[in-house]
């Protein structure tokens, strides 16, 4: 027996409380990852996160055959489509999940009324999509990985019919329109992400019905899907409000008169309030004309919710570029409210990002200062970017106020969402619901990169050298 083996044998036979620490020094044992217990759900409003790390939140990605943690958002969507008895109204910016498309066709053929509205930019077969420029090669690889099942580098008619969601819907004769149905070349963005089933259940959130928003990129094994949330709300009055929004966009449906209404063509509507079990829910559909008071807009509604904060507000945002909301946060910060803000890395340090205001710095575009920029004189150091799996984005649009109120929906915190796009905003006052968003924020914040990145600091220095202070 060699010297090291003999020493190890003696160590093991010694027993007692001193043996284990020494053994672990020789062969360190990695600590088990502690996953939190699942949170309780409200009976009327359930919350799902595709990167949920709770115990039992695991599933097998049906497209990449990867076992992974997280809530299967597609399974949630499919369960409600499959349960539909009379009607399905779906408004979603982008629909690329073939299993969802097949489920919609099956319901349509079974006699359920199915209506679908999508954004015109995505109303074509995948391989016809105009994705030129940076990333176009990756996009083609994504298309081939999903649709080209025999791997020959070509997409056959049979592969298209089986795996391209738009082809599946067209072949199944599911009634489908986009935002050119009003006779225009398209509104801003038809950016909604909602499904109404049987006039009684609303499924909505921040996720498009795509692989990248729900499961992850086909060609990136580490991807777990852009960080997104999904709500299932069981309430007929709320569902009817969503149907009214849907009907404005639908008009008389495909092939009829150009009577659909998108964007600012829709009538002005103020926020609607609902009591849903123990939850107080406020609903707003964007856009609002810039000729109307900002306080009456979607961003104005977000500001009112933020103004109720007394202790803290935590934000997880894809885009944050509305100056009015930055000013609102500045006022709350001056009143002693603690703020933590995470922004997607692709938008966090752009010249128009309000994250820069909160950090007390500015970037100029072509040496011009945005007149709305207001870097905080007393900046905070709790603004940053999350550490995400390779290929993923922070696609949430939520805020949590005092662990009791949630702001969420499809509406990015931007002027475009406020004044141009078709969007949904929900403000939900219920600590049981808020706990899910609070946990998601803490998960993202625990290893986030706070403050300016090295690249952002370089850009600011280059800006100063080129443009002066």
Short mmCIF file of C-alpha atoms in Angstrom, two decimals:
data_model
loop_
_atom_site.label_atom_id
_atom_site.label_comp_id
_atom_site.label_asym_id
_atom_site.label_seq_id
_atom_site.Cartn_x
_atom_site.Cartn_y
_atom_site.Cartn_z
CA UNK A 1 0.00 0.00 0.00
CA UNK A 2 1.44 3.39 -1.01
CA UNK A 3 2.03 6.13 1.53
CA UNK A 4 -0.96 8.22 0.48
CA UNK A 5 -3.28 5.20 0.48
CA UNK A 6 -2.04 4.15 3.92
CA UNK A 7 -2.59 7.64 5.28
CA UNK A 8 -6.08 7.67 3.86
CA UNK A 9 -6.87 4.25 5.34
CA UNK A 10 -5.69 5.43 8.76
CA UNK A 11 -7.76 8.57 8.38
CA UNK A 12 -10.93 6.63 7.58
CA UNK A 13 -10.48 4.17 10.47
CA UNK A 14 -9.83 6.88 13.02
CA UNK A 15 -13.50 7.81 13.20
CA UNK A 16 -14.58 10.54 15.57
CA UNK A 17 -15.46 14.11 14.87
CA UNK A 18 -12.00 15.02 13.54
CA UNK A 19 -11.95 12.51 10.67
CA UNK A 20 -14.61 14.08 8.43
CA UNK A 21 -13.12 17.57 8.14
CA UNK A 22 -9.69 16.15 7.27
CA UNK A 23 -11.20 13.75 4.72
CA UNK A 24 -13.04 16.67 3.13
CA UNK A 25 -9.79 18.60 2.91
CA UNK A 26 -8.31 15.78 0.83
CA UNK A 27 -11.44 15.17 -1.27
CA UNK A 28 -13.66 18.29 -1.08
CA UNK A 29 -17.35 17.55 -1.48
CA UNK A 30 -19.35 20.09 -3.48
CA UNK A 31 -22.32 21.36 -1.47
CA UNK A 32 -25.71 20.36 -2.82
CA UNK A 33 -27.63 23.16 -4.49
CA UNK A 34 -30.40 24.18 -2.14
CA UNK A 35 -33.57 24.76 -4.14
CA UNK A 36 -36.34 26.63 -2.32
CA UNK A 37 -39.70 25.09 -1.55
CA UNK A 38 -42.48 26.02 -3.98
CA UNK A 39 -44.51 29.09 -3.11
CA UNK A 40 -48.26 28.91 -2.52
CA UNK A 41 -50.47 30.06 -5.39
CA UNK A 42 -53.51 32.31 -5.17
CA UNK A 43 -56.62 30.31 -6.17
CA UNK A 44 -57.63 32.88 -8.81
CA UNK A 45 -54.24 34.12 -10.08
CA UNK A 46 -51.40 31.66 -10.67
CA UNK A 47 -47.86 32.74 -11.53
CA UNK A 48 -45.30 30.80 -13.57
CA UNK A 49 -41.64 31.57 -14.30
CA UNK A 50 -39.71 29.74 -17.01
CA UNK A 51 -36.51 29.92 -14.94
CA UNK A 52 -38.18 29.02 -11.64
CA UNK A 53 -35.70 27.20 -9.38
CA UNK A 54 -38.17 25.87 -6.80
CA UNK A 55 -38.19 22.22 -5.80
CA UNK A 56 -40.32 20.20 -8.19
CA UNK A 57 -40.27 22.84 -10.93
CA UNK A 58 -38.58 20.62 -13.51
CA UNK A 59 -39.53 19.48 -16.98
CA UNK A 60 -38.08 18.05 -20.16
CA UNK A 61 -37.80 20.57 -22.99
CA UNK A 62 -39.87 18.88 -25.73
CA UNK A 63 -37.80 20.37 -28.55
CA UNK A 64 -34.23 19.92 -27.31
CA UNK A 65 -34.87 16.93 -25.02
CA UNK A 66 -33.13 18.70 -22.13
CA UNK A 67 -34.11 18.03 -18.50
CA UNK A 68 -34.12 21.38 -16.78
CA UNK A 69 -35.52 23.42 -13.88
CA UNK A 70 -38.28 25.92 -14.55
CA UNK A 71 -42.01 26.09 -15.16
CA UNK A 72 -43.00 24.73 -18.56
CA UNK A 73 -44.86 27.77 -19.87
CA UNK A 74 -45.83 26.00 -23.08
CA UNK A 75 -47.44 23.19 -21.09
CA UNK A 76 -49.48 25.78 -19.17
CA UNK A 77 -50.62 27.36 -22.43
CA UNK A 78 -51.43 23.97 -24.00
CA UNK A 79 -53.42 22.82 -20.99
CA UNK A 80 -55.79 25.76 -21.36
CA UNK A 81 -56.08 25.43 -25.13
CA UNK A 82 -56.84 21.73 -24.75
CA UNK A 83 -59.50 22.46 -22.11
CA UNK A 84 -61.35 25.03 -24.25
CA UNK A 85 -65.00 24.23 -24.91
CA UNK A 86 -66.36 27.22 -26.82
CA UNK A 87 -63.77 29.86 -27.72
CA UNK A 88 -60.08 30.72 -27.92
CA UNK A 89 -58.89 34.27 -28.62
CA UNK A 90 -55.12 34.61 -28.96
CA UNK A 91 -53.23 37.88 -29.48
CA UNK A 92 -49.47 37.38 -29.46
CA UNK A 93 -46.67 39.26 -31.17
CA UNK A 94 -44.90 36.12 -32.36
CA UNK A 95 -46.11 32.52 -32.54
CA UNK A 96 -43.47 29.91 -33.44
CA UNK A 97 -44.30 26.92 -31.23
CA UNK A 98 -45.55 24.09 -33.47
CA UNK A 99 -47.22 22.23 -30.59
CA UNK A 100 -49.33 25.30 -29.80
CA UNK A 101 -50.23 25.71 -33.47
CA UNK A 102 -51.26 22.05 -33.77
CA UNK A 103 -53.40 22.40 -30.62
CA UNK A 104 -55.16 25.46 -32.05
CA UNK A 105 -55.87 23.61 -35.30
CA UNK A 106 -57.27 20.62 -33.39
CA UNK A 107 -59.65 22.87 -31.44
CA UNK A 108 -60.71 24.73 -34.58
CA UNK A 109 -61.48 21.44 -36.31
CA UNK A 110 -63.41 20.28 -33.24
CA UNK A 111 -65.79 23.24 -33.56
CA UNK A 112 -64.29 25.61 -30.99
CA UNK A 113 -64.19 29.21 -32.25
CA UNK A 114 -60.49 30.04 -32.62
CA UNK A 115 -59.24 33.52 -33.55
CA UNK A 116 -55.59 34.57 -33.75
CA UNK A 117 -53.99 38.03 -34.07
CA UNK A 118 -50.24 38.39 -34.54
CA UNK A 119 -47.74 41.13 -35.40
CA UNK A 120 -47.39 41.53 -39.17
CA UNK A 121 -43.58 41.31 -38.98
CA UNK A 122 -43.95 37.66 -37.94
CA UNK A 123 -46.80 36.69 -40.26
CA UNK A 124 -44.70 34.56 -42.58
CA UNK A 125 -43.02 31.19 -42.64
CA UNK A 126 -39.85 31.05 -40.60
CA UNK A 127 -37.59 30.61 -43.60
CA UNK A 128 -39.24 33.62 -45.29
CA UNK A 129 -38.63 35.95 -42.34
CA UNK A 130 -36.53 39.00 -43.14
CA UNK A 131 -33.76 38.59 -40.60
CA UNK A 132 -30.82 40.25 -42.33
CA UNK A 133 -27.84 41.80 -40.62
CA UNK A 134 -26.08 40.67 -37.43
CA UNK A 135 -27.43 37.40 -36.11
CA UNK A 136 -29.05 36.38 -39.41
CA UNK A 137 -26.82 33.30 -39.66
CA UNK A 138 -27.78 32.25 -36.13
CA UNK A 139 -31.44 32.75 -36.99
CA UNK A 140 -31.14 30.46 -40.02
CA UNK A 141 -29.49 27.83 -37.85
CA UNK A 142 -32.37 28.12 -35.37
CA UNK A 143 -34.89 27.63 -38.17
CA UNK A 144 -33.11 24.59 -39.54
CA UNK A 145 -32.69 23.05 -36.07
CA UNK A 146 -36.45 23.18 -35.46
CA UNK A 147 -37.99 22.68 -38.89
CA UNK A 148 -35.40 20.64 -40.83
CA UNK A 149 -36.01 17.36 -39.01
CA UNK A 150 -34.06 15.16 -41.43
CA UNK A 151 -31.01 17.42 -41.21
CA UNK A 152 -30.39 17.76 -44.95
CA UNK A 153 -30.10 21.55 -44.80
CA UNK A 154 -33.32 22.05 -46.77
CA UNK A 155 -36.89 22.62 -45.60
CA UNK A 156 -39.33 20.36 -47.39
CA UNK A 157 -43.05 20.96 -47.72
CA UNK A 158 -43.73 18.16 -45.26
CA UNK A 159 -41.30 19.60 -42.70
CA UNK A 160 -42.87 23.03 -43.09
CA UNK A 161 -46.37 21.63 -42.60
CA UNK A 162 -45.35 19.75 -39.47
CA UNK A 163 -43.06 22.22 -37.73
CA UNK A 164 -43.67 25.81 -38.89
CA UNK A 165 -46.42 27.35 -36.74
CA UNK A 166 -47.64 29.77 -39.41
CA UNK A 167 -47.83 26.98 -42.00
CA UNK A 168 -49.70 24.79 -39.51
CA UNK A 169 -52.28 27.52 -38.85
CA UNK A 170 -52.70 28.33 -42.54
CA UNK A 171 -53.06 24.70 -43.56
CA UNK A 172 -55.52 24.15 -40.71
CA UNK A 173 -57.56 27.17 -41.87
CA UNK A 174 -57.44 28.81 -38.45
CA UNK A 175 -58.77 32.40 -38.75
CA UNK A 176 -55.69 34.61 -38.50
CA UNK A 177 -54.99 38.32 -39.02
CA UNK A 178 -52.20 40.77 -38.30
CA UNK A 179 -52.02 44.52 -37.74
CA UNK A 180 -52.26 45.28 -41.46
CA UNK A 181 -55.93 44.27 -41.29
CA UNK A 182 -56.79 47.93 -40.65
CA UNK A 183 -55.66 48.76 -44.19
CA UNK A 184 -52.29 50.11 -43.04
CA UNK A 185 -48.78 48.71 -43.42
CA UNK A 186 -48.89 47.79 -39.76
CA UNK A 187 -49.29 49.71 -36.51
CA UNK A 188 -46.36 50.23 -34.16
CA UNK A 189 -46.10 46.71 -32.78
CA UNK A 190 -48.95 44.37 -32.01
CA UNK A 191 -47.04 43.47 -28.85
CA UNK A 192 -49.76 41.74 -26.81
CA UNK A 193 -49.18 38.31 -25.29
CA UNK A 194 -52.59 37.08 -24.14
CA UNK A 195 -54.92 34.14 -24.55
CA UNK A 196 -58.59 34.13 -23.50
CA UNK A 197 -60.32 30.76 -23.13
CA UNK A 198 -64.10 30.29 -22.99
CA UNK A 199 -64.57 33.93 -21.99
CA UNK A 200 -63.47 33.03 -18.48
CA UNK A 201 -59.69 32.45 -18.25
CA UNK A 202 -56.87 34.81 -19.24
CA UNK A 203 -53.32 33.59 -19.83
CA UNK A 204 -50.93 36.51 -20.20
CA UNK A 205 -47.47 37.77 -19.32
CA UNK A 206 -44.19 38.82 -20.90
CA UNK A 207 -43.51 35.78 -23.11
CA UNK A 208 -44.01 35.46 -26.83
CA UNK A 209 -45.00 31.97 -27.94
CA UNK A 210 -41.51 31.13 -29.21
CA UNK A 211 -38.73 28.75 -28.26
CA UNK A 212 -36.37 31.57 -27.28
CA UNK A 213 -38.97 33.16 -24.98
CA UNK A 214 -40.14 29.93 -23.33
CA UNK A 215 -37.71 27.00 -23.56
CA UNK A 216 -34.44 28.28 -25.01
CA UNK A 217 -32.59 28.55 -28.29
CA UNK A 218 -32.40 25.34 -30.33
CA UNK A 219 -28.71 25.81 -31.13
CA UNK A 220 -27.58 26.92 -27.66
CA UNK A 221 -27.71 24.07 -25.10
CA UNK A 222 -27.08 26.41 -22.16
CA UNK A 223 -30.05 28.64 -23.04
CA UNK A 224 -33.06 28.26 -20.76
CA UNK A 225 -35.31 30.76 -22.49
CA UNK A 226 -35.42 34.51 -22.07
CA UNK A 227 -36.44 35.16 -18.46
CA UNK A 228 -40.23 35.50 -18.63
CA UNK A 229 -43.35 35.26 -16.50
CA UNK A 230 -46.85 33.97 -17.21
CA UNK A 231 -50.11 34.56 -15.36
CA UNK A 232 -53.28 32.49 -15.41
CA UNK A 233 -56.25 34.52 -14.17
CA UNK A 234 -59.68 32.97 -13.66
CA UNK A 235 -62.19 35.80 -13.76
CA UNK A 236 -64.99 36.43 -16.26
CA UNK A 237 -65.16 40.23 -15.95
CA UNK A 238 -61.40 40.51 -16.56
CA UNK A 239 -61.65 38.05 -19.46
CA UNK A 240 -64.43 40.15 -20.99
CA UNK A 241 -62.20 43.23 -20.87
CA UNK A 242 -59.53 41.31 -22.79
CA UNK A 243 -62.13 40.13 -25.31
CA UNK A 244 -63.21 43.74 -25.88
CA UNK A 245 -59.59 44.62 -26.66
CA UNK A 246 -59.34 41.61 -28.93
CA UNK A 247 -62.56 42.49 -30.78
CA UNK A 248 -61.29 45.99 -31.54
CA UNK A 249 -58.28 44.48 -33.27
CA UNK A 250 -60.26 41.68 -34.92
CA UNK A 251 -62.95 43.76 -36.60
CA UNK A 252 -64.78 41.41 -38.94
CA UNK A 253 -61.80 39.08 -39.22
CA UNK A 254 -59.74 37.90 -42.21
CA UNK A 255 -60.67 38.93 -45.72
CA UNK A 256 -63.31 41.42 -44.68
CA UNK A 257 -63.46 45.19 -44.45
CA UNK A 258 -60.43 47.11 -43.12
CA UNK A 259 -62.28 47.76 -39.87
CA UNK A 260 -59.69 46.37 -37.47
CA UNK A 261 -58.29 48.90 -35.03
CA UNK A 262 -54.74 48.84 -33.79
CA UNK A 263 -52.52 51.30 -32.00
CA UNK A 264 -53.92 54.80 -31.65
CA UNK A 265 -56.91 53.93 -33.87
CA UNK A 266 -58.50 52.28 -30.85
CA UNK A 267 -60.72 54.47 -28.65
CA UNK A 268 -59.24 56.06 -25.57
CA UNK A 269 -59.85 53.94 -22.50
CA UNK A 270 -58.85 54.57 -18.91
CA UNK A 271 -57.62 51.80 -16.58
CA UNK A 272 -60.22 49.31 -15.35
CA UNK A 273 -60.29 47.89 -11.84
CA UNK A 274 -61.36 44.39 -10.74
CA UNK A 275 -61.62 42.58 -7.43
CA UNK A 276 -60.55 39.00 -8.10
CA UNK A 277 -60.74 37.01 -4.89
CA UNK A 278 -58.26 38.65 -2.53
CA UNK A 279 -56.58 40.60 -5.36
CA UNK A 280 -57.19 44.15 -6.46
CA UNK A 281 -56.29 44.18 -10.17
CA UNK A 282 -55.96 47.23 -12.41
CA UNK A 283 -55.84 46.67 -16.17
CA UNK A 284 -54.72 49.07 -18.88
CA UNK A 285 -54.36 48.59 -22.62
CA UNK A 286 -51.85 50.77 -24.45
CA UNK A 287 -51.24 52.89 -26.44
CA UNK A 288 -52.31 56.33 -25.26
CA UNK A 289 -52.00 59.33 -27.55
CA UNK A 290 -49.19 61.71 -26.57
CA UNK A 291 -51.82 64.47 -26.79
CA UNK A 292 -53.46 63.02 -23.67
CA UNK A 293 -52.11 63.64 -20.15
CA UNK A 294 -49.15 61.37 -19.38
CA UNK A 295 -50.81 60.53 -16.05
CA UNK A 296 -53.64 58.83 -17.98
CA UNK A 297 -51.26 56.64 -19.98
CA UNK A 298 -49.90 53.19 -19.24
CA UNK A 299 -46.65 54.63 -17.93
CA UNK A 300 -48.68 57.03 -15.82
CA UNK A 301 -50.43 54.03 -14.28
CA UNK A 302 -47.05 52.42 -13.58
CA UNK A 303 -45.94 55.67 -11.92
CA UNK A 304 -48.99 55.68 -9.66
CA UNK A 305 -48.18 52.15 -8.55
CA UNK A 306 -44.55 53.09 -7.87
CA UNK A 307 -45.69 56.12 -5.89
CA UNK A 308 -47.37 53.80 -3.37
CA UNK A 309 -43.96 52.42 -2.36
CA UNK A 310 -42.96 53.12 1.21
CA UNK A 311 -39.98 50.82 1.72
CA UNK A 312 -38.67 49.39 -1.54
CA UNK A 313 -39.26 48.84 -5.23
CA UNK A 314 -37.50 46.14 -7.27
CA UNK A 315 -37.61 46.26 -11.07
CA UNK A 316 -36.68 43.61 -13.66
CA UNK A 317 -36.98 45.21 -17.10
CA UNK A 318 -36.12 44.40 -20.69
CA UNK A 319 -36.10 48.11 -21.57
CA UNK A 320 -36.22 51.16 -19.30
CA UNK A 321 -36.30 54.39 -21.30
CA UNK A 322 -39.22 56.49 -20.03
CA UNK A 323 -38.03 59.68 -18.34
CA UNK A 324 -41.25 60.16 -16.41
CA UNK A 325 -40.77 56.82 -14.68
CA UNK A 326 -37.15 57.68 -13.87
CA UNK A 327 -38.35 60.93 -12.32
CA UNK A 328 -40.96 59.02 -10.31
CA UNK A 329 -38.29 56.70 -8.95
CA UNK A 330 -36.09 59.68 -8.14
CA UNK A 331 -38.87 61.17 -6.03
CA UNK A 332 -39.41 57.90 -4.19
CA UNK A 333 -35.68 57.53 -3.60
CA UNK A 334 -35.61 61.04 -2.11
CA UNK A 335 -38.33 59.88 0.30
CA UNK A 336 -36.14 57.02 1.51
CA UNK A 337 -37.50 54.19 -0.64
CA UNK A 338 -34.86 51.56 -1.45
CA UNK A 339 -34.53 50.84 -5.18
CA UNK A 340 -33.00 47.90 -7.04
CA UNK A 341 -33.12 47.82 -10.82
CA UNK A 342 -32.04 45.13 -13.29
CA UNK A 343 -32.11 45.82 -17.03
CA UNK A 344 -31.33 43.51 -19.92
CA UNK A 345 -27.64 43.85 -20.92
CA UNK A 346 -28.53 44.76 -24.51
CA UNK A 347 -30.39 47.90 -23.34
CA UNK A 348 -28.97 48.77 -19.92
CA UNK A 349 -26.22 51.13 -21.08
CA UNK A 350 -27.64 52.60 -24.29
CA UNK A 351 -27.68 56.40 -24.45
CA UNK A 352 -31.48 56.40 -23.92
CA UNK A 353 -31.47 54.04 -20.92
CA UNK A 354 -32.84 55.45 -17.69
CA UNK A 355 -30.47 53.09 -15.92
CA UNK A 356 -27.77 55.66 -16.71
CA UNK A 357 -29.82 58.39 -14.99
CA UNK A 358 -30.07 56.28 -11.85
CA UNK A 359 -26.30 55.68 -11.94
CA UNK A 360 -25.69 59.42 -12.30
CA UNK A 361 -24.06 59.32 -15.76
CA UNK A 362 -25.00 60.08 -19.34
CA UNK A 363 -24.07 59.05 -22.87
CA UNK A 364 -24.53 61.36 -25.83
CA UNK A 365 -25.81 60.30 -29.22
CA UNK A 366 -23.67 62.01 -31.90
CA UNK A 367 -22.53 64.41 -29.17
CA UNK A 368 -26.08 65.55 -28.54
CA UNK A 369 -27.52 65.41 -25.05
CA UNK A 370 -31.05 64.06 -24.85
CA UNK A 371 -33.02 66.96 -23.33
CA UNK A 372 -34.92 64.47 -21.18
CA UNK A 373 -31.79 62.97 -19.62
CA UNK A 374 -31.51 63.80 -15.93
CA UNK A 375 -28.60 61.99 -14.27
CA UNK A 376 -29.31 61.72 -10.57
CA UNK A 377 -27.17 64.01 -8.40
CA UNK A 378 -27.32 61.31 -5.71
CA UNK A 379 -26.96 58.14 -7.78
CA UNK A 380 -27.59 54.63 -6.52
CA UNK A 381 -25.31 51.61 -6.84
CA UNK A 382 -28.08 49.01 -7.03
CA UNK A 383 -28.63 49.20 -10.79
CA UNK A 384 -27.16 46.53 -13.00
CA UNK A 385 -27.51 43.60 -15.35
CA UNK A 386 -28.38 39.99 -14.50
CA UNK A 387 -26.10 37.02 -15.04
CA UNK A 388 -28.10 35.00 -17.56
CA UNK A 389 -27.55 31.66 -19.30
CA UNK A 390 -25.74 32.00 -22.61
CA UNK A 391 -28.12 33.21 -25.33
CA UNK A 392 -30.86 34.42 -22.98
CA UNK A 393 -32.27 37.87 -22.30
CA UNK A 394 -34.04 39.49 -19.38
CA UNK A 395 -37.45 39.80 -21.05
CA UNK A 396 -39.52 40.59 -17.94
CA UNK A 397 -41.35 43.89 -17.62
CA UNK A 398 -42.16 43.77 -13.92
CA UNK A 399 -41.84 45.76 -10.76
CA UNK A 400 -42.48 44.64 -7.18
CA UNK A 401 -43.50 47.28 -4.64
CA UNK A 402 -43.09 46.59 -0.92
CA UNK A 403 -43.51 42.83 -1.56
CA UNK A 404 -47.26 43.37 -1.89
CA UNK A 405 -47.90 44.81 -5.37
CA UNK A 406 -46.79 43.69 -8.84
CA UNK A 407 -46.66 45.60 -12.11
CA UNK A 408 -46.41 43.23 -15.08
CA UNK A 409 -47.56 42.54 -18.63
CA UNK A 410 -46.28 42.96 -22.18
CA UNK A 411 -45.64 46.70 -21.79
CA UNK A 412 -41.97 47.70 -21.77
CA UNK A 413 -41.20 50.81 -19.74
CA UNK A 414 -40.70 52.95 -22.84
CA UNK A 415 -42.35 55.71 -24.86
CA UNK A 416 -42.96 53.31 -27.77
CA UNK A 417 -44.97 50.97 -25.55
CA UNK A 418 -46.80 53.94 -24.07
CA UNK A 419 -47.74 55.80 -27.25
CA UNK A 420 -47.49 53.38 -30.20
CA UNK A 421 -47.80 49.66 -29.47
CA UNK A 422 -50.72 47.42 -28.56
CA UNK A 423 -49.85 46.41 -24.99
CA UNK A 424 -51.19 45.04 -21.71
CA UNK A 425 -50.35 46.30 -18.21
CA UNK A 426 -51.60 44.65 -15.03
CA UNK A 427 -51.13 45.99 -11.51
CA UNK A 428 -51.94 43.27 -8.98
CA UNK A 429 -52.19 44.02 -5.28
CA UNK A 430 -51.79 40.70 -3.50
CA UNK A 431 -48.77 39.59 -1.44
CA UNK A 432 -49.27 35.93 -2.43
CA UNK A 433 -48.92 36.83 -6.11
CA UNK A 434 -46.15 39.35 -5.38
CA UNK A 435 -44.09 36.68 -3.60
CA UNK A 436 -43.48 34.87 -6.90
CA UNK A 437 -42.12 38.00 -8.53
CA UNK A 438 -40.13 38.88 -5.42
CA UNK A 439 -38.45 35.47 -5.50
CA UNK A 440 -37.71 35.81 -9.22
CA UNK A 441 -36.13 39.21 -8.63
CA UNK A 442 -33.97 37.88 -5.79
CA UNK A 443 -32.84 35.00 -8.02
CA UNK A 444 -31.77 37.43 -10.72
CA UNK A 445 -30.22 39.92 -8.31
CA UNK A 446 -28.13 37.50 -6.24
CA UNK A 447 -25.31 37.31 -8.80
CA UNK A 448 -26.08 40.37 -10.91
CA UNK A 449 -23.35 42.73 -12.09
CA UNK A 450 -24.10 46.09 -10.44
CA UNK A 451 -22.92 49.44 -11.70
CA UNK A 452 -21.34 50.23 -15.05
CA UNK A 453 -19.63 47.50 -17.02
CA UNK A 454 -16.06 48.09 -18.20
CA UNK A 455 -17.38 48.57 -21.73
CA UNK A 456 -19.91 51.18 -20.58
CA UNK A 457 -17.19 53.06 -18.70
CA UNK A 458 -15.04 53.03 -21.85
CA UNK A 459 -17.94 54.40 -23.89
CA UNK A 460 -18.47 57.24 -21.43
CA UNK A 461 -14.75 58.11 -21.50
CA UNK A 462 -14.73 58.02 -25.31
CA UNK A 463 -17.84 60.20 -25.26
CA UNK A 464 -16.14 62.80 -23.08
CA UNK A 465 -12.99 62.83 -25.24
CA UNK A 466 -15.00 63.27 -28.42
CA UNK A 467 -17.71 65.64 -27.22
CA UNK A 468 -16.26 67.28 -24.12
CA UNK A 469 -17.99 67.43 -20.77
#
